[in-house]
PDB file of C-alpha atoms in Angstrom:
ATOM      1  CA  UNK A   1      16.157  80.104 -21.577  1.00  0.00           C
ATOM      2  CA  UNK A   2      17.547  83.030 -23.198  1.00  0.00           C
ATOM      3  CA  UNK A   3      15.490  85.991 -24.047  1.00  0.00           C
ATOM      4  CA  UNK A   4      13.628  86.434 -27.902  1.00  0.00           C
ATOM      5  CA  UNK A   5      16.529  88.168 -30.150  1.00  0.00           C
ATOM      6  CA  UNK A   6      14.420  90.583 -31.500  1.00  0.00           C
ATOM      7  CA  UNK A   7      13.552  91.449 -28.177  1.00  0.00           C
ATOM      8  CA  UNK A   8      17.335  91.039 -27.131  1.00  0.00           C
ATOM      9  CA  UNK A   9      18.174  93.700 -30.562  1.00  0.00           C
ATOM     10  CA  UNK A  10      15.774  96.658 -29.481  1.00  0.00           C
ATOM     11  CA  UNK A  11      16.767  96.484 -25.572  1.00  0.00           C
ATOM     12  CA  UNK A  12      20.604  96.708 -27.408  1.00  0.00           C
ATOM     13  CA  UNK A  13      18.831  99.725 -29.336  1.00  0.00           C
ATOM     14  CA  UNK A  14      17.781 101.270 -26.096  1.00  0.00           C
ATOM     15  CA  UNK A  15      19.831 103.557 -23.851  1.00  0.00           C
ATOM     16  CA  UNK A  16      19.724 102.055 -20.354  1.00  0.00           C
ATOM     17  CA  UNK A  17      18.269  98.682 -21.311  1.00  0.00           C
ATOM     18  CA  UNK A  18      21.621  96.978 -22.633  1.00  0.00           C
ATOM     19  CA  UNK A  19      22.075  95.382 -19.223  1.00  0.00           C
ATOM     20  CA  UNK A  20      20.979  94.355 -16.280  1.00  0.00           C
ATOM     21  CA  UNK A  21      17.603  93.235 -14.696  1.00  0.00           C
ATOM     22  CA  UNK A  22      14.780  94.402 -17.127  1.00  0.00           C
ATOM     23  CA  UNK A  23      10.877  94.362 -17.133  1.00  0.00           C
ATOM     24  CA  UNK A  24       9.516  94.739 -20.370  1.00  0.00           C
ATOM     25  CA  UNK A  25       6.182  95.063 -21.704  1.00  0.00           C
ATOM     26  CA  UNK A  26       4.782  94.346 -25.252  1.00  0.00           C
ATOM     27  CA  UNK A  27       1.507  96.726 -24.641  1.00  0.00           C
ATOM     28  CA  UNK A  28      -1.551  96.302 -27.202  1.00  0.00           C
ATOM     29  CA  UNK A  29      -3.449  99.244 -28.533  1.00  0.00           C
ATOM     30  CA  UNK A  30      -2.662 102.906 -26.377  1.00  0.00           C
ATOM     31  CA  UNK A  31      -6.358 102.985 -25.576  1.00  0.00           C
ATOM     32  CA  UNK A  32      -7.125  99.534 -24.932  1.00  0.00           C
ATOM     33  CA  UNK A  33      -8.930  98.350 -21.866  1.00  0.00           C
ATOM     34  CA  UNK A  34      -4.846  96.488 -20.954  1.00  0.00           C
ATOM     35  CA  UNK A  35      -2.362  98.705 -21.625  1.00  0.00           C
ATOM     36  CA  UNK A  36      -4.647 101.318 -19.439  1.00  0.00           C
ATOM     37  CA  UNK A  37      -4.892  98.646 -16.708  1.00  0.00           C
ATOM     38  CA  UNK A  38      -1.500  97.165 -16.614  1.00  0.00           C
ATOM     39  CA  UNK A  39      -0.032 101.101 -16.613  1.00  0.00           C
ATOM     40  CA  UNK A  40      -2.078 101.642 -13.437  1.00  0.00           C
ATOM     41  CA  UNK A  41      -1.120  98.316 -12.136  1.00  0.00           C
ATOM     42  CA  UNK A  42       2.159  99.507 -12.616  1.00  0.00           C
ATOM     43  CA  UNK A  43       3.237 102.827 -11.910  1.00  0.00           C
ATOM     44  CA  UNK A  44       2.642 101.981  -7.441  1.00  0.00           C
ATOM     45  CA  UNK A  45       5.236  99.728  -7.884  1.00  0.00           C
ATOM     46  CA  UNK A  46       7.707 101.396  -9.834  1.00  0.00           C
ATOM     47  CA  UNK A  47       9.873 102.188  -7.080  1.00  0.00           C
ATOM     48  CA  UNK A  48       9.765  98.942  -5.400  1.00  0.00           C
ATOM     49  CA  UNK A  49      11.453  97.907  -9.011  1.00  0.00           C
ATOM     50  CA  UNK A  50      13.959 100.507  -9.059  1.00  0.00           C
ATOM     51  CA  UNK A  51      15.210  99.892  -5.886  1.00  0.00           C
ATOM     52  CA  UNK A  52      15.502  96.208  -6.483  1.00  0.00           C
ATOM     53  CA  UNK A  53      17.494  97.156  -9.423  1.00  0.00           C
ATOM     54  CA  UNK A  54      15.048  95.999 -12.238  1.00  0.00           C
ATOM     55  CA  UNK A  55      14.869  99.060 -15.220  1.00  0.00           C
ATOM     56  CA  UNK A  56      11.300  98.786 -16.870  1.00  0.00           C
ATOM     57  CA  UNK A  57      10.353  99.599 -20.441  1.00  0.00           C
ATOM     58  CA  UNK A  58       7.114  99.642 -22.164  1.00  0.00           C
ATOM     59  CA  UNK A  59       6.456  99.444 -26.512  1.00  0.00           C
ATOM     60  CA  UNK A  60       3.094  99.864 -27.404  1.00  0.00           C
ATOM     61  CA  UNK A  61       1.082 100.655 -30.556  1.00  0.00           C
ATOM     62  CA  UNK A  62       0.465 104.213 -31.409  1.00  0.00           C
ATOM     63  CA  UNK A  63       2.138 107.607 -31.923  1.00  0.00           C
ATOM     64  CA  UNK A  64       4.373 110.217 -29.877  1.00  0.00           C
ATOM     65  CA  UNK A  65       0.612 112.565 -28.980  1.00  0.00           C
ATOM     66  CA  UNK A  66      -0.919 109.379 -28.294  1.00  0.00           C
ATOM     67  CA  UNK A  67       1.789 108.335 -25.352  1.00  0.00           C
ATOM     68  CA  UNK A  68       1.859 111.512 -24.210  1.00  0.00           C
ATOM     69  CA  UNK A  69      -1.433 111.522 -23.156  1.00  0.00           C
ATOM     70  CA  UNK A  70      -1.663 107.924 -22.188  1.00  0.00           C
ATOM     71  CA  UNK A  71       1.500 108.486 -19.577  1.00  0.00           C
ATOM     72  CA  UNK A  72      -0.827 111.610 -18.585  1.00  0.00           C
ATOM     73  CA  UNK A  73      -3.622 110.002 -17.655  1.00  0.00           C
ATOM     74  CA  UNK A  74      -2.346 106.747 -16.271  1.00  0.00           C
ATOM     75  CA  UNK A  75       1.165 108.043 -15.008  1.00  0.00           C
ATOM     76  CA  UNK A  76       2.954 105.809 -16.254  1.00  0.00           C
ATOM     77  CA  UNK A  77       6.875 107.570 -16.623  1.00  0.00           C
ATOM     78  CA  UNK A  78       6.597 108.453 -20.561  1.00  0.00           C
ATOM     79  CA  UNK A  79      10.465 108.228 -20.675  1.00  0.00           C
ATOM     80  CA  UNK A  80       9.806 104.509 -19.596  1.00  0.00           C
ATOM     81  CA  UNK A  81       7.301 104.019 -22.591  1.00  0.00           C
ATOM     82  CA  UNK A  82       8.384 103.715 -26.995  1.00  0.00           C
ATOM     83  CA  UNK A  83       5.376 103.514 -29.288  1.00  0.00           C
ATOM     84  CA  UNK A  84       5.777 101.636 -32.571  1.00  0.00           C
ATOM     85  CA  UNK A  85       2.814 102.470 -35.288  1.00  0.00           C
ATOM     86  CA  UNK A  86       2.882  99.095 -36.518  1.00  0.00           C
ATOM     87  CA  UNK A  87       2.925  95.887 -33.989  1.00  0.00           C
ATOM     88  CA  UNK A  88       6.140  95.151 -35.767  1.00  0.00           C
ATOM     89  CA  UNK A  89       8.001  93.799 -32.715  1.00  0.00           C
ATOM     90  CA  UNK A  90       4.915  91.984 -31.207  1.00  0.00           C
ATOM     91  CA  UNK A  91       5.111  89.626 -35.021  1.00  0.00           C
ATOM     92  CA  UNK A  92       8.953  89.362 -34.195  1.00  0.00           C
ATOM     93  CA  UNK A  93       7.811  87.733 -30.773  1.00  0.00           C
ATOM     94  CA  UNK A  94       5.408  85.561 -32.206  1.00  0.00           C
ATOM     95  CA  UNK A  95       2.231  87.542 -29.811  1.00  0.00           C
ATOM     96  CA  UNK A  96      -1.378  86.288 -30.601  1.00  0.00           C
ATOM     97  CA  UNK A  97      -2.760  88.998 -33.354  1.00  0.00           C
ATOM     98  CA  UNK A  98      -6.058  88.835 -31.969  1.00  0.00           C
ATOM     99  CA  UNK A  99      -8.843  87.348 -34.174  1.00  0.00           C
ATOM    100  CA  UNK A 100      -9.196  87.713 -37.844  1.00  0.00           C
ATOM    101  CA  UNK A 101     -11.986  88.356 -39.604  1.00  0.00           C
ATOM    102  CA  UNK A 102     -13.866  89.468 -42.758  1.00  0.00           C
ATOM    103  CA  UNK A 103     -14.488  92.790 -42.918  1.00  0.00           C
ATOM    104  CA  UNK A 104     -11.608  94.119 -41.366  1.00  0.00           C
ATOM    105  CA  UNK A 105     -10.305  94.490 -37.289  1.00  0.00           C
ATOM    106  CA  UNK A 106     -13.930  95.904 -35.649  1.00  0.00           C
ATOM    107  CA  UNK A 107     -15.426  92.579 -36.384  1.00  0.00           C
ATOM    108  CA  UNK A 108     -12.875  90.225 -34.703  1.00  0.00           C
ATOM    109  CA  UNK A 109     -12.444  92.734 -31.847  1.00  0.00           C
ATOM    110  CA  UNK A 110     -16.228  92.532 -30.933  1.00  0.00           C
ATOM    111  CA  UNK A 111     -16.220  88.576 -31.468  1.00  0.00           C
ATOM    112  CA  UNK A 112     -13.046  88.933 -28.734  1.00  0.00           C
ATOM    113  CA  UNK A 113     -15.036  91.349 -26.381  1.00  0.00           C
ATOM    114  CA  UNK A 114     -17.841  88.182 -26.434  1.00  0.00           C
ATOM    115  CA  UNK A 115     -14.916  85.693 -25.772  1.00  0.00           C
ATOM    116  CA  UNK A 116     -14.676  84.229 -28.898  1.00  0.00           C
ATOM    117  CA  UNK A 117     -11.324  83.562 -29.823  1.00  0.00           C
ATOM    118  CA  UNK A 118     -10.529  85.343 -26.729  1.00  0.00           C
ATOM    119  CA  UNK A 119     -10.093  82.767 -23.609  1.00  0.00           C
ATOM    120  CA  UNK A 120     -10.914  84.321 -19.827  1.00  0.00           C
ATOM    121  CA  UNK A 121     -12.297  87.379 -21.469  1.00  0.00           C
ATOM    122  CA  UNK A 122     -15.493  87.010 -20.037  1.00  0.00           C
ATOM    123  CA  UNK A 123     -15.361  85.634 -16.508  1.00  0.00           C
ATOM    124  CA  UNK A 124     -12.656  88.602 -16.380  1.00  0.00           C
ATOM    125  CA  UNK A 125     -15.331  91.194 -17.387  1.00  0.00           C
ATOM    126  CA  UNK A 126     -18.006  89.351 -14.898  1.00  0.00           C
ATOM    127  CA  UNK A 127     -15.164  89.704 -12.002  1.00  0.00           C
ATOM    128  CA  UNK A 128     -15.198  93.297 -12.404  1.00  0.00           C
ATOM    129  CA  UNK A 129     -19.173  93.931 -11.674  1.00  0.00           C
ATOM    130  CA  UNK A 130     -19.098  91.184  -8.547  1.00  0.00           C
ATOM    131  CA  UNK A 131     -15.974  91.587  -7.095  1.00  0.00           C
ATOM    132  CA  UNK A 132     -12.828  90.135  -5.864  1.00  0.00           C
ATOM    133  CA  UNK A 133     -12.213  89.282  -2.318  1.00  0.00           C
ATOM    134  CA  UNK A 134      -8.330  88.221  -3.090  1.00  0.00           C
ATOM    135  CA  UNK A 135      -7.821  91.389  -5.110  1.00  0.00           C
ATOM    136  CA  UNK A 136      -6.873  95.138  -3.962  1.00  0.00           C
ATOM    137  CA  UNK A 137      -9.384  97.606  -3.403  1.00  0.00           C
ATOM    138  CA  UNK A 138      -9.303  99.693  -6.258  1.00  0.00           C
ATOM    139  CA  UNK A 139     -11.240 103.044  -5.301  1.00  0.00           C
ATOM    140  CA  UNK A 140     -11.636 104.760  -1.567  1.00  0.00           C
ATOM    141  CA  UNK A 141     -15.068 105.772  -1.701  1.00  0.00           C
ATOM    142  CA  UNK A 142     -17.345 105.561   1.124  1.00  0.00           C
ATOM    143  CA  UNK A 143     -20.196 104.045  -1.295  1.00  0.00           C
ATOM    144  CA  UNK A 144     -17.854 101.096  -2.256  1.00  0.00           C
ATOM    145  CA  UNK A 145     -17.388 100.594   1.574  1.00  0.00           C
ATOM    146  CA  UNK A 146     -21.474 100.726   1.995  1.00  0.00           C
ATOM    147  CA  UNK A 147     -22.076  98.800  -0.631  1.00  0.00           C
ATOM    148  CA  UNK A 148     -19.734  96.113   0.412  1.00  0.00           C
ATOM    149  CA  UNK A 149     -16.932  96.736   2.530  1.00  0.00           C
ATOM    150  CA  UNK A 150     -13.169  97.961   2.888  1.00  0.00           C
ATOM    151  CA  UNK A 151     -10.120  96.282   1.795  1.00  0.00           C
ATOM    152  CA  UNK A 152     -10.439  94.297  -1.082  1.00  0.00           C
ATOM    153  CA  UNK A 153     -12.374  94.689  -4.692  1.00  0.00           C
ATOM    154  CA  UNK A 154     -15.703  95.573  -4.247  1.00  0.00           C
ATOM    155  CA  UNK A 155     -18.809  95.009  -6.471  1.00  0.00           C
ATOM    156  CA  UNK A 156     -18.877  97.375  -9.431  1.00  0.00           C
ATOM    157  CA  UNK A 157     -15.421  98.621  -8.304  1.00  0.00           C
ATOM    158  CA  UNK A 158     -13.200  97.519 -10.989  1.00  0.00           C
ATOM    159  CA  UNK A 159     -15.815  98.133 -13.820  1.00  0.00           C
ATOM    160  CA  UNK A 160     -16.160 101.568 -12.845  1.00  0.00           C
ATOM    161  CA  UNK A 161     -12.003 101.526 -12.712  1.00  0.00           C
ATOM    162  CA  UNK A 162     -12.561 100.179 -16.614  1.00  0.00           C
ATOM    163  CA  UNK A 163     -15.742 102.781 -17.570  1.00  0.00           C
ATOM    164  CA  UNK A 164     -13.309 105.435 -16.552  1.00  0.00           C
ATOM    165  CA  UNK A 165     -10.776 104.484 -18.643  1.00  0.00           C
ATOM    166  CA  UNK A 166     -13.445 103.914 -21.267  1.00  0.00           C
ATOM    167  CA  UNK A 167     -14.497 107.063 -21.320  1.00  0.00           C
ATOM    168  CA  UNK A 168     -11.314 108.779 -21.480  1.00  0.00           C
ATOM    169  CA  UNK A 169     -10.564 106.765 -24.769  1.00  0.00           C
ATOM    170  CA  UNK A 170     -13.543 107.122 -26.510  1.00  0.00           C
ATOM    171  CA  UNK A 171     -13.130 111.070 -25.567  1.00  0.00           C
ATOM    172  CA  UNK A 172      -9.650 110.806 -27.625  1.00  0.00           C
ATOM    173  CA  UNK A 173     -10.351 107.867 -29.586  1.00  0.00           C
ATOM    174  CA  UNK A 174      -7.777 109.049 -32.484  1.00  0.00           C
ATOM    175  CA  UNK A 175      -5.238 110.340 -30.273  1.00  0.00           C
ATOM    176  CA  UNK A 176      -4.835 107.115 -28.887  1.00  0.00           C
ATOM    177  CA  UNK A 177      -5.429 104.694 -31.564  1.00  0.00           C
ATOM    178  CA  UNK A 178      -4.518 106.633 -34.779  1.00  0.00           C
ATOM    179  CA  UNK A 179      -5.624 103.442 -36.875  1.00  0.00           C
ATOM    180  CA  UNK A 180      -7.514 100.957 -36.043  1.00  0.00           C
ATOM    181  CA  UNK A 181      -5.701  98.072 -38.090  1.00  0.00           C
ATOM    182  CA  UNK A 182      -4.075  96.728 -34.991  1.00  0.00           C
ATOM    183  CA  UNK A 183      -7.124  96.631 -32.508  1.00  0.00           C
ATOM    184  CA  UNK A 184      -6.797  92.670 -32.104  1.00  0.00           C
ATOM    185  CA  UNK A 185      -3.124  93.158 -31.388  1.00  0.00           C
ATOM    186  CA  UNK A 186      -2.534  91.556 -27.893  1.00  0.00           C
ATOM    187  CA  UNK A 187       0.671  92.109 -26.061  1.00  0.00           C
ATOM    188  CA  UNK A 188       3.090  90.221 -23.784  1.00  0.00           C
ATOM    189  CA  UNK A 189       5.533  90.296 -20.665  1.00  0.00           C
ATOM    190  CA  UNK A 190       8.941  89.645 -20.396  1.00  0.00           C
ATOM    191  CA  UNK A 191      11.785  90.084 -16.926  1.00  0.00           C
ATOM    192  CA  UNK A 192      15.500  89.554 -18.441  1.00  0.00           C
ATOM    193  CA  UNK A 193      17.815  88.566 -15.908  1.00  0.00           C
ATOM    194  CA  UNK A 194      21.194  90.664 -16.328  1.00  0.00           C
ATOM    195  CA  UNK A 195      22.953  87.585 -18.391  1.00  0.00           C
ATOM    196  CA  UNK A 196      19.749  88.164 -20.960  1.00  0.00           C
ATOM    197  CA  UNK A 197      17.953  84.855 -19.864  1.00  0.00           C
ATOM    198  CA  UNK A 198      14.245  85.034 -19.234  1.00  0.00           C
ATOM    199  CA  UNK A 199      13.023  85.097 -15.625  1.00  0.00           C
ATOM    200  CA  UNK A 200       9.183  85.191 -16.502  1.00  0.00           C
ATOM    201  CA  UNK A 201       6.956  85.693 -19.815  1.00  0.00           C
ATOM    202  CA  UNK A 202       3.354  85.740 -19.974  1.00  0.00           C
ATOM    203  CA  UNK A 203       2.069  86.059 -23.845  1.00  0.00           C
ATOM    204  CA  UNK A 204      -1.132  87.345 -23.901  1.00  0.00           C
ATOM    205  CA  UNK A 205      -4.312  85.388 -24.797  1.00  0.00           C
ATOM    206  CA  UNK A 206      -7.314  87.543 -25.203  1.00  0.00           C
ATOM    207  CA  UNK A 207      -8.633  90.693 -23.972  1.00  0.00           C
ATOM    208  CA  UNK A 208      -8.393  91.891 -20.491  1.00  0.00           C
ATOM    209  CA  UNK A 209      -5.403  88.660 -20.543  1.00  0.00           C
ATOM    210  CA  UNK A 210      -2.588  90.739 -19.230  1.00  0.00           C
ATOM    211  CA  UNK A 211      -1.783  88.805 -16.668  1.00  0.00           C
ATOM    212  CA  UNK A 212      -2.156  85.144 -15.850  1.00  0.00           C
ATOM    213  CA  UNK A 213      -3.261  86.260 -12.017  1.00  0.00           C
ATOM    214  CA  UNK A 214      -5.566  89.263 -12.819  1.00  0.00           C
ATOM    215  CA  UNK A 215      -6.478  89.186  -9.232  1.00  0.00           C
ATOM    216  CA  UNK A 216      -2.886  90.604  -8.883  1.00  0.00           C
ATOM    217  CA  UNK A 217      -1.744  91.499 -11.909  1.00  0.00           C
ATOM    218  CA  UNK A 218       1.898  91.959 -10.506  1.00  0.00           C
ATOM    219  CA  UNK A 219       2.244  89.241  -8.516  1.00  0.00           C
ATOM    220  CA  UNK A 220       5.097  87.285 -10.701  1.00  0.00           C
ATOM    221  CA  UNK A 221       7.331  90.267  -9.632  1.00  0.00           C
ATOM    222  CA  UNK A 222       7.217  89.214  -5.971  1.00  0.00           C
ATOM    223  CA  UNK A 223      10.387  86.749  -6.193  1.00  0.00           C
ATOM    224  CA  UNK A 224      12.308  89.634  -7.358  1.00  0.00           C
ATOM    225  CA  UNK A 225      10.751  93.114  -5.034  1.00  0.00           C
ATOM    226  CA  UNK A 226       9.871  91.003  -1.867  1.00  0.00           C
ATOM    227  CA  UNK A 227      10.996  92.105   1.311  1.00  0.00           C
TER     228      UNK A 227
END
């Protein structure tokens, strides 16, 4: 199946991207709860994805001070991220807008954080206070190993992961979300092969949806940076 065109068109737009195996990522909001995660998902496996050829480019929603900090905080290469101020690209793609609501985009987004028209939300919120025995351990802290061991997501681990990253955006609220039209805005995933077919998409459902294995956010890459 051959990529989206409007996808195909910016990549064409982009030095570097024209060809060849490319990871792309249709981020949400700079300082929502997914773009933060799925940068720090990320950035530990960039160079497993440069040496296995595959160039990767992130658009999200915001601004140029916005990005800057984001890439800052989560690391994530900021010559390997574009900000758009308007989700422009995510219509193009057809990407789930997130549920609307009278009254403007606070009211949907706090239906979405209770799972309403926001599928997994939830159970995904729940998996970050009890833990995750088939995901990564997160934090090396010798109360996370008290409290419940070494090796794998602990209790409490991941949520204090997310109440870091909570507090950082709530600290800079406007720097990373200069409006707050686009809050519902939820994002996507797409690997071009080097002929411009598509090797995997995920399109995001709801909040904390970045993935379809959350567990392992990055485990569709493993065909491509195994071994």
């Amino acid at each position: 199946m051959q990529a989206p065109a409007p996808l195909l068109q910016r990549l064409r737009q982009t030095p570097g991207l024209e060809s060849g195996r490319r990871l792309v990522l249709l981020l949400t909001q700079l300082g929502d709860f997914d773009s933060m995660e799925y940068a720090q998902a990320l950035v530990p496996a960039l160079p497993q994805l440069e040496a296995a050829g595959i160039s990767t480019l992130a658009i999200a929603i915001g601004d140029d001070p916005g990005a800057d900090r984001f890439c800052h905080y989560t690391g994530f290469p900021r010559a390997n991220l574009q900000v758009d101020p308007e989700p422009l690209l995510h219509r193009e793609l057809g990407l789930y807008e997130g549920l609307q609501s009278p009254g403007g985009a606070w009211p949907g987004l706090l239906l979405m954080c209770a799972g309403i028209g926001s599928p997994g939300t939830l159970a995904e919120v729940f998996r970050g206070y009890i833990g995750d025995r088939n995901a990564p351990q997160r934090i090396n802290s010798p109360l996370f190993r008290w409290a419940g061991g070494e090796g794998f997501q602990r209790p409490f681990e991941l949520a204090t992961v997310r109440l870091r990253n909570m507090n950082e955006v709530l600290s800079n609220w406007r720097t990373y979300v200069p409006r707050d039209d686009f809050i519902t805005q939820r994002g996507g995933t797409f690997l071009l092969d080097a002929n411009d077919s598509l090797l995997y998409s995920h399109r995001d459902q709801g909040i904390l949806g970045f993935s379809a294995t959350m567990s392992r956010p990055l485990s569709f890459l493993d065909p491509w940076i195994s071994g």
